[in-house]
Coordinates of C-alpha atoms in Angstrom, one line a residue:
Chain A
M1 CA 26.5 25.3 8.0
I2 CA 26.5 26.4 4.5
E3 CA 24.8 29.6 3.1
V4 CA 23.6 29.5 -0.6
V5 CA 24.7 32.9 -1.7
K6 CA 23.9 32.2 -5.5
G7 CA 22.0 29.4 -6.5
G8 CA 23.1 29.2 -10.2
V9 CA 20.9 27.5 -13.1
S10 CA 19.9 24.5 -11.0
T11 CA 21.1 23.3 -8.4
T12 CA 20.1 20.3 -6.5
I13 CA 21.2 17.9 -3.6
Q14 CA 21.9 14.2 -4.6
D15 CA 22.8 10.8 -3.8
L16 CA 22.7 7.5 -5.6
G17 CA 18.9 7.5 -5.5
R18 CA 15.4 6.1 -4.3
F19 CA 15.1 2.6 -4.9
G20 CA 11.9 0.4 -4.4
H21 CA 9.6 2.9 -5.2
Y22 CA 9.5 2.5 -9.4
H23 CA 6.0 0.5 -9.2
I24 CA 4.5 3.3 -7.9
G25 CA 5.6 5.9 -10.4
M26 CA 8.6 6.9 -8.2
P27 CA 11.7 7.8 -10.1
P28 CA 14.8 7.0 -8.3
S29 CA 16.3 10.7 -9.0
G30 CA 20.0 11.2 -7.8
A31 CA 23.2 11.9 -9.1
M32 CA 23.0 12.1 -12.8
D33 CA 26.7 11.6 -14.0
L34 CA 27.3 9.0 -10.7
F35 CA 30.6 8.5 -11.3
S36 CA 31.3 12.2 -10.8
H37 CA 29.5 11.9 -7.4
K38 CA 31.1 9.1 -6.5
V39 CA 34.6 10.7 -7.5
A40 CA 33.5 14.1 -5.5
N41 CA 32.7 12.3 -2.5
A42 CA 35.9 9.7 -2.7
L43 CA 38.4 12.8 -2.8
V44 CA 36.9 13.9 0.3
G45 CA 36.7 10.7 2.3
N46 CA 32.8 10.0 2.3
A47 CA 31.3 7.0 1.5
S48 CA 29.2 7.0 -2.2
D49 CA 26.3 7.7 -0.7
A50 CA 27.0 11.1 1.0
A51 CA 24.7 13.6 -0.6
T52 CA 26.8 16.2 -2.9
L53 CA 25.2 19.1 -4.8
E54 CA 24.5 18.7 -8.3
M55 CA 25.0 21.8 -10.3
T56 CA 24.0 22.5 -13.6
Y57 CA 26.1 24.8 -16.1
D58 CA 26.4 27.4 -13.8
G59 CA 27.8 26.5 -10.4
A60 CA 26.5 27.7 -7.2
D61 CA 28.1 30.5 -4.6
L62 CA 28.2 29.2 -1.3
R63 CA 29.7 30.7 2.0
F64 CA 31.2 28.4 4.5
E65 CA 30.3 28.7 8.4
E66 CA 32.4 25.8 9.3
N67 CA 36.1 24.3 9.1
G68 CA 35.8 21.4 6.0
V69 CA 36.7 19.9 3.2
I70 CA 35.0 20.2 -0.5
A71 CA 36.2 18.7 -3.9
L72 CA 34.8 19.3 -7.5
A73 CA 34.3 16.8 -9.8
G74 CA 32.6 16.5 -13.6
A75 CA 32.4 19.1 -15.7
P76 CA 35.2 21.9 -15.5
M77 CA 33.9 24.5 -13.7
P78 CA 36.0 28.0 -12.6
A79 CA 35.7 28.2 -8.8
E80 CA 37.7 30.4 -6.2
L81 CA 37.8 30.2 -3.0
D82 CA 38.2 33.5 -1.5
G83 CA 40.0 34.5 -4.9
E84 CA 41.7 31.3 -4.6
D85 CA 41.8 29.1 -7.6
V86 CA 40.0 25.9 -6.8
P87 CA 41.2 23.2 -8.9
M88 CA 38.9 20.3 -10.6
H89 CA 39.2 16.9 -8.7
E90 CA 41.2 17.9 -5.9
A91 CA 40.3 18.0 -2.2
V92 CA 40.3 21.5 -0.6
R93 CA 40.3 22.6 2.3
V94 CA 37.6 25.2 3.3
E95 CA 37.8 27.3 6.3
A96 CA 34.2 29.5 8.6
G97 CA 33.8 32.4 6.5
Q98 CA 35.2 31.4 3.2
E99 CA 33.2 31.7 0.3
L100 CA 33.0 30.1 -3.1
E101 CA 32.2 31.7 -6.0
T102 CA 32.0 29.4 -9.4
G103 CA 31.3 30.0 -13.0
F104 CA 29.9 28.3 -16.1
T105 CA 31.1 25.1 -17.1
T106 CA 34.0 25.1 -19.5
E107 CA 32.7 21.8 -21.2
G108 CA 30.5 19.2 -20.1
A109 CA 26.8 19.8 -18.2
R110 CA 27.3 18.8 -14.3
T111 CA 29.7 19.7 -11.8
Y112 CA 29.6 17.8 -8.1
L113 CA 30.4 19.4 -5.4
S114 CA 30.8 17.2 -1.9
V115 CA 31.6 18.7 1.1
S116 CA 33.2 16.1 4.0
A117 CA 30.8 14.0 5.8
G118 CA 28.0 15.2 3.0
I119 CA 25.3 17.7 3.0
D120 CA 22.7 16.2 5.4
V121 CA 19.1 17.0 4.5
P122 CA 16.4 14.6 5.5
E123 CA 16.0 11.0 3.5
V124 CA 12.6 10.6 2.3
M125 CA 12.2 7.0 1.2
G126 CA 15.4 6.5 1.8
S127 CA 17.3 9.0 0.3
R128 CA 18.3 12.5 0.5
S129 CA 18.0 13.0 -3.9
T130 CA 15.5 15.6 -4.9
Y131 CA 12.8 15.2 -6.7
T132 CA 11.3 18.5 -7.7
L133 CA 8.5 17.4 -9.9
V134 CA 6.6 16.4 -6.6
G135 CA 9.1 18.3 -4.3
I136 CA 10.5 16.1 -2.2
G137 CA 14.0 15.1 -0.9
G138 CA 16.7 17.5 -0.9
H139 CA 16.4 21.1 0.4
E140 CA 12.6 21.3 0.6
G141 CA 12.4 19.3 -2.6
R142 CA 13.3 22.4 -4.6
T143 CA 16.2 23.5 -6.4
L144 CA 18.8 25.7 -4.4
Q145 CA 18.4 29.6 -4.1
A146 CA 20.3 32.4 -2.4
G147 CA 19.5 32.6 0.8
D148 CA 19.1 28.6 1.7
E149 CA 21.1 27.2 4.7
L150 CA 22.7 23.7 4.4
V151 CA 23.8 21.4 7.3
T152 CA 26.6 19.2 6.7
G153 CA 26.7 15.7 7.9
E154 CA 28.9 14.8 11.5
N155 CA 32.2 12.8 11.2
G156 CA 33.7 13.3 7.9
A157 CA 37.3 12.5 7.2
A158 CA 39.7 14.5 9.2
P159 CA 40.7 17.2 6.9
D160 CA 44.7 16.8 7.0
T161 CA 43.9 13.1 5.8
V162 CA 42.2 14.2 2.8
V163 CA 43.0 17.8 1.7
G164 CA 45.1 17.4 -1.3
N165 CA 43.7 13.9 -2.6
T166 CA 43.6 14.4 -6.4
A167 CA 41.9 11.5 -8.9
P168 CA 44.2 10.4 -11.0
E169 CA 44.1 12.3 -15.3
E170 CA 43.8 8.8 -16.7
N171 CA 41.0 7.5 -14.7
L172 CA 38.6 10.4 -15.8
P173 CA 36.5 10.1 -18.5
D174 CA 37.1 12.8 -21.7
L175 CA 34.2 14.4 -21.8
E176 CA 34.9 16.0 -25.3
N177 CA 35.4 13.1 -27.0
S178 CA 32.2 11.0 -25.3
N179 CA 29.1 11.5 -27.6
V180 CA 29.3 7.9 -28.0
L181 CA 26.1 6.1 -26.2
R182 CA 26.2 2.1 -26.3
T183 CA 23.1 1.0 -26.4
V184 CA 21.3 -2.6 -26.0
I185 CA 18.7 -2.1 -28.4
G186 CA 15.3 -4.3 -27.9
L187 CA 12.0 -3.6 -25.8
C188 CA 9.5 -2.5 -28.4
D189 CA 11.8 -1.7 -31.3
Y190 CA 9.7 -4.4 -33.4
R191 CA 7.5 -1.4 -34.1
L192 CA 10.3 0.6 -36.1
T193 CA 10.6 0.0 -39.8
D194 CA 14.1 -1.7 -40.5
E195 CA 15.2 1.3 -42.2
S196 CA 14.5 3.3 -39.2
R197 CA 16.1 1.2 -37.3
E198 CA 19.5 1.4 -39.0
Q199 CA 19.2 5.3 -39.1
L200 CA 18.6 5.3 -35.2
C201 CA 22.6 3.8 -35.1
D202 CA 23.9 5.7 -38.1
V203 CA 22.8 9.4 -37.7
A204 CA 24.3 12.1 -35.1
W205 CA 21.3 12.8 -32.6
K206 CA 21.2 16.7 -31.6
V207 CA 20.8 17.4 -27.9
T208 CA 18.1 20.0 -27.5
P209 CA 17.4 22.7 -25.3
E210 CA 14.7 20.1 -23.6
A211 CA 17.1 18.2 -21.9
D212 CA 17.0 17.6 -18.3
R213 CA 16.4 15.3 -15.3
V214 CA 13.6 13.8 -16.5
G215 CA 15.3 12.7 -20.4
Y216 CA 17.0 14.2 -22.9
R217 CA 14.9 14.9 -26.0
L218 CA 17.0 14.5 -29.3
E219 CA 16.8 16.2 -32.5
G220 CA 17.1 14.0 -36.2
P221 CA 15.4 12.5 -38.6
E222 CA 11.9 11.5 -38.0
L223 CA 11.5 7.6 -37.4
E224 CA 8.8 5.5 -38.7
F225 CA 7.0 2.6 -37.4
V226 CA 5.7 -0.3 -39.1
E227 CA 1.9 0.0 -40.1
R228 CA -0.3 -1.9 -37.9
E229 CA -3.9 -2.3 -36.5
Q230 CA -3.2 -1.0 -33.5
P231 CA -3.8 -3.7 -30.3
F232 CA -6.6 -3.1 -28.1
G233 CA -5.7 -0.3 -25.6
A234 CA -3.1 1.1 -27.3
G235 CA -4.8 3.9 -28.6
T236 CA -5.1 5.2 -32.0
D237 CA -1.3 6.7 -32.6
S238 CA 1.5 4.0 -34.3
S239 CA 4.1 5.2 -31.9
N240 CA 1.6 4.6 -29.1
V241 CA 1.8 1.0 -27.1
V242 CA 0.0 -0.7 -24.4
D243 CA 1.4 1.1 -21.5
V244 CA 4.6 -0.4 -20.3
G245 CA 7.3 0.2 -17.9
Y246 CA 10.3 2.7 -19.2
P247 CA 13.8 1.5 -17.9
I248 CA 16.0 4.1 -16.9
G249 CA 17.9 5.2 -20.0
S250 CA 15.8 3.5 -22.5
I251 CA 14.8 5.8 -25.5
Q252 CA 11.1 6.2 -26.1
L253 CA 9.9 7.3 -29.1
P254 CA 7.2 10.0 -29.2
Q255 CA 8.5 10.6 -33.2
K256 CA 11.8 12.8 -31.9
P257 CA 13.7 9.9 -29.4
I258 CA 13.9 10.8 -25.5
V259 CA 16.3 9.5 -23.5
L260 CA 14.9 9.1 -20.1
M261 CA 17.0 10.0 -16.9
R262 CA 16.9 9.5 -13.5
D263 CA 13.6 11.7 -12.6
A264 CA 12.3 9.5 -15.9
V265 CA 8.5 9.3 -16.4
T266 CA 8.3 5.6 -14.9
G267 CA 5.8 4.2 -17.4
G268 CA 3.8 5.2 -20.5
G269 CA 2.5 4.3 -24.1
Y270 CA 5.2 5.5 -26.1
A271 CA 6.9 2.9 -27.7
T272 CA 10.7 2.4 -26.5
I273 CA 13.3 0.9 -28.8
G274 CA 16.5 0.1 -26.7
T275 CA 18.6 1.1 -23.7
V276 CA 21.3 3.6 -23.1
I277 CA 23.8 0.8 -20.9
G278 CA 24.1 2.2 -17.4
A279 CA 28.0 3.0 -17.9
D280 CA 27.3 5.5 -20.2
R281 CA 24.5 7.4 -18.5
S282 CA 26.8 9.0 -16.6
L283 CA 28.5 10.3 -20.0
L284 CA 24.8 11.4 -21.6
A285 CA 24.1 13.7 -18.4
Q286 CA 27.4 15.6 -19.5
R287 CA 26.0 16.4 -23.2
R288 CA 25.7 20.3 -24.0
T289 CA 22.2 21.3 -25.5
H290 CA 23.3 21.3 -29.4
E291 CA 25.7 18.8 -29.0
T292 CA 25.4 15.6 -30.9
V293 CA 25.1 12.1 -29.8
R294 CA 25.1 8.9 -31.1
F295 CA 24.2 5.1 -30.4
E296 CA 25.9 2.3 -30.6
P297 CA 24.5 -1.0 -30.3
V298 CA 26.0 -3.4 -28.1
T299 CA 25.1 -6.9 -26.2
V300 CA 24.5 -7.4 -22.8
E301 CA 27.8 -8.8 -22.4
E302 CA 29.5 -5.7 -24.1
A303 CA 27.2 -3.4 -21.4
L304 CA 28.9 -6.1 -18.7
D305 CA 32.2 -5.2 -19.6
A306 CA 31.6 -1.2 -19.8
R307 CA 30.3 -1.2 -16.4
Q308 CA 33.4 -3.3 -15.3
S309 CA 35.7 -0.9 -16.7
V310 CA 33.7 1.8 -15.4
Q311 CA 34.2 0.0 -11.5
D312 CA 37.9 -0.5 -12.3
D313 CA 38.2 3.6 -13.1
L314 CA 36.5 4.3 -9.7
A315 CA 38.6 1.6 -7.6
A316 CA 41.7 3.2 -9.2
I317 CA 41.1 6.7 -8.4
R318 CA 40.2 5.3 -4.6
T319 CA 43.5 3.3 -4.6
A320 CA 45.6 6.9 -5.6
I321 CA 43.8 8.5 -2.9
E322 CA 45.0 6.2 -0.2
R323 CA 48.0 6.1 -1.5
Chain B
M1 CA -23.8 -16.9 -22.5
N2 CA -20.5 -15.1 -23.7
G3 CA -21.5 -11.4 -23.4
N4 CA -21.9 -12.2 -19.2
R5 CA -18.8 -13.4 -19.1
I6 CA -14.7 -12.5 -19.4
E7 CA -13.3 -14.5 -22.6
R8 CA -10.3 -15.9 -22.1
T9 CA -6.9 -14.5 -23.7
E10 CA -4.6 -17.2 -25.5
L11 CA -1.2 -15.1 -24.7
P12 CA 1.7 -15.3 -26.8
E13 CA 5.0 -16.4 -25.8
P14 CA 6.3 -13.6 -23.7
R15 CA 9.2 -11.6 -25.0
Y16 CA 12.3 -11.2 -22.7
E17 CA 14.2 -8.0 -23.3
F18 CA 17.1 -6.5 -22.0
G19 CA 16.9 -2.9 -21.0
G20 CA 20.5 -2.3 -20.7
D21 CA 22.8 -4.1 -18.3
D22 CA 20.1 -3.3 -15.5
H23 CA 16.7 -4.2 -15.9
V24 CA 14.6 -7.2 -17.6
F25 CA 11.4 -5.8 -19.6
V26 CA 8.8 -8.7 -20.5
E27 CA 6.3 -8.2 -23.0
L28 CA 3.5 -10.5 -22.1
D29 CA 1.1 -9.5 -25.0
E30 CA 1.1 -6.4 -26.9
A31 CA -3.1 -6.1 -26.6
M32 CA -4.5 -5.3 -23.5
S33 CA -6.3 -8.4 -21.3
F34 CA -6.9 -9.3 -18.3
D35 CA -4.8 -12.5 -18.9
A36 CA -1.7 -10.2 -19.4
N37 CA -2.2 -8.3 -16.6
F38 CA -3.4 -10.8 -13.9
Q39 CA -0.3 -12.3 -15.0
A40 CA 1.7 -9.6 -14.8
M41 CA 0.7 -9.1 -11.3
A42 CA 1.1 -12.7 -10.7
I43 CA 4.5 -13.1 -11.7
T44 CA 5.7 -9.8 -10.0
Q45 CA 4.1 -10.8 -6.6
Q46 CA 5.7 -13.9 -6.7
I47 CA 9.3 -12.2 -7.7
D48 CA 8.8 -9.9 -4.5
E49 CA 7.6 -12.8 -2.8
R50 CA 11.0 -15.2 -3.9
D51 CA 13.2 -11.8 -2.3
I52 CA 16.0 -12.1 -4.7
A53 CA 18.9 -10.5 -4.1
G54 CA 19.8 -8.2 -6.4
V55 CA 16.4 -7.0 -7.3
T56 CA 16.0 -3.2 -6.7
E57 CA 12.5 -2.3 -8.4
I58 CA 9.4 -5.2 -9.2
C59 CA 7.0 -3.1 -11.5
P60 CA 4.1 -4.7 -13.3
A61 CA 2.3 -2.7 -15.9
N62 CA -0.6 -3.3 -18.1
A63 CA 0.3 -6.3 -20.5
S64 CA 4.2 -6.2 -19.6
Y65 CA 6.4 -6.1 -16.5
M66 CA 9.9 -5.3 -16.0
V67 CA 12.4 -5.4 -13.0
R68 CA 15.8 -3.4 -12.4
F69 CA 18.2 -4.9 -10.3
D70 CA 22.1 -4.8 -9.6
P71 CA 24.3 -6.7 -12.6
D72 CA 27.0 -6.9 -9.8
V73 CA 24.5 -9.1 -7.6
I74 CA 22.5 -11.1 -10.1
H75 CA 23.6 -11.5 -14.1
P76 CA 21.1 -10.4 -16.3
E77 CA 21.0 -14.1 -17.9
T78 CA 20.3 -15.6 -14.6
M79 CA 17.9 -12.9 -14.0
V80 CA 16.0 -14.2 -17.2
E81 CA 16.5 -17.5 -16.3
E82 CA 14.5 -16.8 -12.5
L83 CA 11.8 -14.9 -14.4
K84 CA 11.0 -17.9 -16.9
E85 CA 10.9 -20.5 -13.6
I86 CA 8.4 -18.1 -11.7
A87 CA 6.4 -17.5 -15.4
A88 CA 6.4 -21.4 -15.6
E89 CA 5.1 -22.1 -11.9
T90 CA 2.5 -19.1 -12.0
D91 CA -1.4 -20.4 -12.9
I92 CA -3.6 -17.3 -12.8
S93 CA -6.8 -19.8 -12.3
E94 CA -5.3 -21.2 -9.1
Y95 CA -4.2 -17.6 -8.0
S96 CA -5.9 -14.6 -5.8
W97 CA -4.7 -12.0 -4.3
E98 CA -5.3 -9.6 -1.1
T99 CA -6.2 -6.3 -2.6
R100 CA -8.5 -3.2 -1.7
V101 CA -11.8 -1.5 -3.1
I102 CA -11.1 2.2 -3.1
T103 CA -14.2 4.2 -3.4
I104 CA -13.4 7.2 -5.4
P105 CA -16.0 10.0 -5.3
V106 CA -16.3 12.3 -8.6
L107 CA -17.8 15.8 -9.5
F108 CA -18.1 15.0 -13.5
Q109 CA -18.6 17.8 -15.5
D110 CA -16.8 20.3 -13.1
P111 CA -16.0 23.8 -13.7
W112 CA -12.4 23.0 -13.2
T113 CA -11.8 20.5 -15.9
H114 CA -14.2 22.2 -18.0
E115 CA -12.5 25.5 -18.5
T116 CA -9.2 23.3 -19.2
L117 CA -10.8 21.2 -21.6
M118 CA -12.4 23.8 -23.4
Q119 CA -8.9 25.9 -23.4
F120 CA -7.6 23.1 -25.3
R121 CA -10.5 22.5 -27.6
D122 CA -8.2 23.1 -31.0
H123 CA -6.2 19.9 -29.2
H124 CA -9.3 17.4 -29.5
Q125 CA -10.4 15.3 -32.2
D126 CA -13.7 17.1 -31.8
P127 CA -13.2 21.0 -31.2
D128 CA -17.4 21.5 -31.0
A129 CA -18.0 18.9 -28.3
T130 CA -17.3 18.3 -24.9
D131 CA -14.8 15.2 -24.0
L132 CA -17.7 13.8 -22.6
E133 CA -20.1 14.3 -25.4
Y134 CA -17.3 12.9 -27.4
S135 CA -16.8 9.8 -26.0
A136 CA -20.3 9.2 -25.5
R137 CA -20.7 9.5 -29.0
I138 CA -18.3 7.5 -30.5
N139 CA -19.2 4.6 -27.9
G140 CA -22.7 4.6 -29.1
F141 CA -24.5 6.3 -25.8
D142 CA -27.4 8.6 -26.6
G143 CA -25.9 11.1 -24.5
V144 CA -23.7 11.8 -21.7
E145 CA -25.6 10.4 -18.9
G146 CA -25.6 7.1 -20.6
F147 CA -22.0 6.9 -20.5
I148 CA -21.2 8.3 -17.2
D149 CA -23.1 5.6 -15.9
A150 CA -21.6 2.5 -18.2
F151 CA -18.4 4.1 -16.7
V152 CA -19.1 4.6 -12.7
G153 CA -21.4 1.2 -13.5
S154 CA -18.4 -1.3 -12.6
P155 CA -15.3 -0.7 -10.8
H156 CA -12.0 -0.4 -12.4
M157 CA -9.0 -2.3 -11.9
V158 CA -5.5 -0.6 -11.1
T159 CA -3.8 -2.4 -14.0
M160 CA -0.6 0.1 -13.3
V161 CA 0.9 2.8 -11.4
G162 CA 3.1 5.3 -12.9
F163 CA 4.3 8.2 -15.4
V164 CA 4.2 10.2 -12.0
P165 CA 3.7 9.2 -8.8
G166 CA 0.4 7.7 -7.8
L167 CA -0.7 8.0 -11.0
P168 CA -3.4 4.6 -11.6
W169 CA -3.7 3.4 -14.9
C170 CA -7.3 1.6 -14.5
F171 CA -9.1 -1.2 -16.5
Q172 CA -13.0 -1.8 -16.3
M173 CA -13.9 -4.8 -14.6
V174 CA -16.4 -5.9 -17.8
P175 CA -16.1 -8.1 -20.5
R176 CA -15.1 -6.9 -23.9
T177 CA -18.3 -5.9 -25.8
E178 CA -18.9 -3.5 -22.7
Q179 CA -15.6 -2.0 -22.8
L180 CA -15.5 1.7 -23.2
E181 CA -12.6 2.9 -25.6
V182 CA -11.5 6.3 -26.6
P183 CA -8.8 8.0 -28.4
K184 CA -6.3 10.2 -26.4
Y185 CA -5.9 14.0 -27.5
V186 CA -4.4 15.0 -30.6
Q187 CA -2.1 17.0 -29.3
P188 CA -1.5 16.6 -25.3
R189 CA -2.6 19.8 -23.3
T190 CA 0.0 21.6 -21.6
D191 CA -2.5 21.8 -18.6
T192 CA -4.3 19.3 -16.4
P193 CA -5.9 20.2 -12.9
S194 CA -4.8 17.8 -10.3
R195 CA -7.4 14.9 -9.6
A196 CA -8.8 15.1 -12.7
V197 CA -10.4 11.6 -14.0
G198 CA -9.7 11.3 -17.8
F199 CA -9.9 8.1 -19.9
G200 CA -7.6 7.0 -22.9
G201 CA -7.2 4.2 -24.9
A202 CA -9.1 1.5 -22.9
F203 CA -7.7 3.3 -19.6
S204 CA -9.2 5.6 -17.1
V205 CA -7.1 7.4 -14.8
V206 CA -6.5 9.9 -12.2
Y207 CA -4.1 13.3 -12.3
P208 CA -2.4 13.4 -9.0
V209 CA -0.7 16.6 -9.5
Q210 CA -1.5 19.0 -11.7
G211 CA 0.3 19.2 -15.3
A212 CA 0.2 17.6 -18.9
G213 CA -1.8 15.2 -19.7
G214 CA -3.8 13.7 -22.7
Y215 CA -6.5 12.0 -21.7
Q216 CA -10.2 13.1 -21.9
L217 CA -11.1 14.9 -18.8
Y218 CA -14.5 13.9 -17.6
G219 CA -14.6 14.8 -13.7
R220 CA -12.8 16.1 -10.5
T221 CA -12.4 14.0 -7.4
P222 CA -12.5 15.9 -4.2
I223 CA -9.9 13.4 -2.7
E224 CA -6.0 13.2 -2.8
V225 CA -4.1 9.7 -4.2
L226 CA -1.0 11.8 -3.8
D227 CA 0.1 13.4 -0.4
V228 CA 4.1 14.0 -0.4
D229 CA 3.8 15.3 3.0
Q230 CA 1.9 12.5 4.6
Q231 CA -0.4 14.5 6.8
L232 CA -3.9 12.6 5.8
P233 CA -4.5 9.6 8.0
N234 CA -4.5 7.3 4.6
F235 CA -1.0 7.8 3.7
R236 CA 0.7 7.0 6.5
D237 CA 2.8 4.5 5.3
S238 CA 2.9 5.4 1.2
M239 CA 2.7 9.1 -0.4
V240 CA 0.8 7.0 -2.8
L241 CA -2.7 5.8 -2.7
P242 CA -3.4 3.3 -5.4
N243 CA -1.2 0.4 -5.4
P244 CA -1.1 -2.1 -8.7
G245 CA -4.1 -4.5 -8.0
D246 CA -6.5 -2.1 -6.5
I247 CA -9.9 -2.0 -7.5
L248 CA -11.4 1.5 -8.0
N249 CA -14.9 2.4 -7.7
Y250 CA -16.2 5.3 -9.1
R251 CA -19.1 7.0 -7.4
R252 CA -21.0 9.9 -8.7
I253 CA -21.0 12.9 -6.6
D254 CA -23.1 16.5 -6.6
R255 CA -21.0 19.9 -6.1
E256 CA -22.5 19.9 -2.6
E257 CA -21.0 16.6 -1.6
Y258 CA -17.9 17.5 -3.4
D259 CA -17.3 20.5 -1.4
T260 CA -17.8 18.8 1.9
I261 CA -15.6 15.9 1.0
R262 CA -13.0 18.8 0.1
E263 CA -13.2 20.5 3.1
E264 CA -12.8 17.5 5.2
I265 CA -10.2 16.4 3.1
E266 CA -8.2 20.2 3.9
E267 CA -9.0 19.7 7.5
G268 CA -7.5 16.0 7.6
T269 CA -10.7 14.5 8.6
Y270 CA -11.9 12.8 5.5
E271 CA -12.0 9.1 6.2
Y272 CA -11.4 7.4 2.9
A273 CA -13.2 4.3 1.7
I274 CA -11.3 1.1 1.6
E275 CA -12.3 -2.5 1.8
A276 CA -10.2 -5.5 2.1
V277 CA -11.1 -8.0 0.0
E278 CA -9.8 -11.2 -1.7
F279 CA -9.6 -11.0 -5.8
V280 CA -10.0 -14.6 -7.3
P281 CA -9.3 -14.1 -11.0
D282 CA -11.3 -17.3 -12.1
A283 CA -14.2 -16.4 -10.4
F284 CA -14.0 -12.6 -12.0
F285 CA -13.8 -14.2 -15.1
E286 CA -17.2 -16.8 -14.8
A287 CA -19.5 -14.0 -13.8
P288 CA -18.2 -10.6 -13.7
H289 CA -21.2 -8.2 -13.1
E290 CA -22.2 -10.5 -10.1
Y291 CA -18.9 -10.8 -8.6
N292 CA -18.3 -6.9 -8.9
E293 CA -21.2 -6.5 -7.4
E294 CA -20.7 -8.5 -4.3
L295 CA -16.9 -6.5 -4.3
T296 CA -18.4 -3.1 -4.0
K297 CA -21.1 -3.7 -1.7
T298 CA -20.1 -6.4 1.2
G299 CA -16.1 -6.3 0.8
V300 CA -14.4 -8.7 4.0
S301 CA -12.9 -5.9 6.5
S302 CA -9.5 -6.8 6.8
S303 CA -9.2 -6.2 11.0

């Protein structure tokens, strides 16, 4: 059992996500920075689908009532276990009665805390991920708050076999210098004027305070649509199309871009103009308010190469751990 | 007589677009039509039946569809080839599907949506009228009553579900000349009551939960379209009531009936009026009004 002493700004239970229900409006949810979630799990000897805590900006304080192993991955976050520093990306032993205190991330936005055998909450539609909008999954479908009690799974790796595991630095992303988001331009990009389509990839976009698990709203120049007589059913505004499904990672344009994240609205009538590739959605999840991002156009083949490169990093981390 | 049939729409070549490395988006037409939607419905049903390894989401939309897949299992180019093959084999004239007619009781001009729409008059095209008065006027009706009659006069097909869980976009099953069309609010509202029934573009919607919204507000249904706790009997298999391809039949009710139904919903005893039917696009195109009447009167029970 883990007792939540302080919930932090926005801490939720997440796993790989919930699939097969997008067509009824149910987004996948799951870890925003999937890479760090997987690293955190690997460090303590969990499978990737074990549930972790996703802590946003400010971490949670937790009291452990059983022995176990924990690891932190993703955005660097100061943390102490009964006064002892807890390093990032290392599996650390916890003993019953110990308390973990965490602070604010020093760079990046999201830190993942794994515990051996994972956080055990009931699965909803095949996933433990929290989706706060309708209040399902995770702990009572909401962000954690003081007084919550979390149960951990059974059959975790034996502590002695995993304590001290670390992830090699060279396989971890450099969060400070990861502001380029490789993007497959397309979907309804024909709605943009040539000038605006160029601008999309030329300028630096600033992350606004309205950046959360649903989407990242960005600030920058106003993009313009090609004038047309609106097709039947599309609505009167030139930013509107006949409602479409929105890919996760897609950039939609209610004038200023919003990149849809894992709690995305699943569809609607705003023109979508491209999709941030899978590999870089984890990096966007680590961008902080007022930081900038750039969109770099890539082909699908390049997106697949990037995907492979992320998998290679993960495999290298797992190999290093098993040695 | 043209007016009594659904005029068929010749669809352009579909556009296959990649959404990153893990989605394919297929636009069947830029404009809404039954042809585009039924094509989306038929193709997505075929994708589902083929059980293609690696496909994780299959999402029909109003005039387009989207699939999500695991590119480690199926290459994006192969995915597009599969979709093209399925499209080539799909002819909606020879197609039909099992669906349901769901009756949605609606209290029009209810106090809750009225309060909300009055709060947001400064977001509206016509601050001096209600949403219904405005909609009736721009669609050429003498008054609100005639507009409501048209709204409930023919069923609405669920052409897409999404935005949030359980929100149906519905396209009224009438020829183009009879179709209602209303712009969305100039500025979206920051609030909408749950279970509000609204209209925007050419689509009616039921808002499952309280929240932001930009559709014109007409009324409120006492029944739930989303039950996350799955306590109501009709939600045992899924927390969402409407599915793409369902047919919603709005039925006008008064305040007394609204209160009675609401009470039954809260007690968990309300029985949703749901009829299983076979939907045949061709028969619908040929004589929509007659076809609708049959659909809503004598749904063939499934069990």
